[in-house]
Amino acid sequence: MCALDIRPAIATDRLVLRGPVAADAPQIAELAADGGVAAMTAKMPHPYGLADAEAFVARCQAADANATPTFAIQHREFGVIGALGFDARADGRPEVGYWLGRPFWGRGYATEALKAALVWAKAGWGRNAVWAGHFADNRASASVLIKAGFLYTGDVERPYSVARGDVAPTRMMVWLA
Ligand SMILES: CC(C)(COP(=O)(O)OP(=O)(O)OC[C@H]1O[C@@H](n2cnc3c(N)ncnc32)[C@H](O)[C@@H]1OP(=O)(O)O)[C@@H](O)C(=O)NCCC(=O)NCCS
């Protein structure tokens, strides 16, 4: 596995967003083991162990970074605190997703990371619109998306959540550059 990553880093006052590397896996596994994190996402399994984190890093490194750029969110003092990535929807539209470890909730880090990622998406990636969706019971993520400038589209999707083992009503939003 290659430890180098050519993706650009995004810097904020407190954070750096950069491509995940193999050395991040233990910290990612520790933070993502919290069922309260995975249950708010579609794809993260629960339980979540080191092998899941290693597979996540390997997928990121093998992926086309221009199509689905994914970043480890690194705090300048505390190291990796979560992840943020852009997926490609079936119609090719970019959809952003993110999570943070529970010890780092409630300090504005997700909003700070997302705002910076959107600046990059426009200036560094050439995107004029980014979609996102939050589970209807995820008030914290709704707040993050609103603070970052997303608006509700009115669509409600019902993706399967691996950790929930069920579909989850998801309120869709869009950000226009
Ligand atoms: C969602 C998540 C990323 C938020 O991270 P964070 O760094 O705590 O977010 P921020 O501090 O930037 O903002 C959180 C906002 O939600 C609000 N909030 C937190 N919990 C809330 C709740 N239960 N009900 C309503 N609002 C809530 C906070 O008050 C804050 O808003 P404010 O600044 O207007 O007061 C984090 O909770 C997380 O990783 N959750 C699990 C995974 C997840 O939900 N990912 C997103 C999937 S769409």
Short mmCIF file of N, CA, C and O in Angstrom, two decimals, residues 19-20 55 66 70-71 73 97 109 128 132 136 149 153 160 171:
data_model
loop_
_atom_site.label_atom_id
_atom_site.label_comp_id
_atom_site.label_asym_id
_atom_site.label_seq_id
_atom_site.Cartn_x
_atom_site.Cartn_y
_atom_site.Cartn_z
N GLY A 19 -5.71 13.35 2.42
CA GLY A 19 -6.01 11.96 2.08
C GLY A 19 -5.65 11.03 3.23
O GLY A 19 -4.61 11.20 3.88
N PRO A 20 -6.51 10.04 3.52
CA PRO A 20 -6.20 9.09 4.60
C PRO A 20 -4.99 8.23 4.24
O PRO A 20 -4.79 7.89 3.08
N ALA A 55 -9.67 -1.18 5.60
CA ALA A 55 -10.35 -1.32 4.30
C ALA A 55 -10.81 0.06 3.79
O ALA A 55 -10.74 0.35 2.59
N ASN A 66 -10.25 12.23 -8.10
CA ASN A 66 -10.97 13.32 -8.75
C ASN A 66 -12.48 13.05 -8.77
O ASN A 66 -13.28 13.97 -8.81
N THR A 70 -11.82 11.85 -0.78
CA THR A 70 -12.14 11.59 0.62
C THR A 70 -10.97 12.05 1.48
O THR A 70 -9.81 11.84 1.12
N PHE A 71 -11.30 12.67 2.60
CA PHE A 71 -10.27 13.27 3.43
C PHE A 71 -10.37 12.76 4.87
O PHE A 71 -11.48 12.62 5.42
N ILE A 73 -10.02 14.01 8.55
CA ILE A 73 -10.06 15.32 9.22
C ILE A 73 -9.07 15.25 10.37
O ILE A 73 -9.29 14.51 11.33
N GLY A 97 -20.42 13.65 2.64
CA GLY A 97 -20.74 12.98 3.90
C GLY A 97 -19.57 13.16 4.86
O GLY A 97 -18.44 13.44 4.43
N TYR A 109 -16.29 21.69 14.87
CA TYR A 109 -15.31 21.13 13.93
C TYR A 109 -15.97 20.68 12.61
O TYR A 109 -15.40 20.87 11.53
N ASN A 128 -19.96 23.38 -8.90
CA ASN A 128 -20.84 24.51 -8.61
C ASN A 128 -22.02 24.13 -7.73
O ASN A 128 -22.81 25.00 -7.34
N ALA A 132 -26.27 16.78 -0.26
CA ALA A 132 -26.05 16.09 1.01
C ALA A 132 -27.41 15.64 1.52
O ALA A 132 -28.45 16.16 1.09
N ALA A 136 -33.50 11.84 9.09
CA ALA A 136 -34.49 12.77 9.63
C ALA A 136 -34.31 12.99 11.14
O ALA A 136 -34.66 14.05 11.66
N GLY A 149 -24.55 26.45 4.66
CA GLY A 149 -25.21 27.08 3.52
C GLY A 149 -26.06 26.17 2.66
O GLY A 149 -26.50 26.57 1.58
N THR A 153 -33.98 20.49 -0.43
CA THR A 153 -34.54 20.37 -1.78
C THR A 153 -36.02 19.99 -1.73
O THR A 153 -36.73 20.14 -2.72
N TYR A 160 -30.53 2.61 2.61
CA TYR A 160 -30.33 1.58 3.63
C TYR A 160 -29.15 1.98 4.50
O TYR A 160 -28.09 2.37 4.00
N ARG A 171 -33.44 13.49 4.60
CA ARG A 171 -33.83 14.78 4.02
C ARG A 171 -32.68 15.30 3.16
O ARG A 171 -31.57 15.51 3.66
#
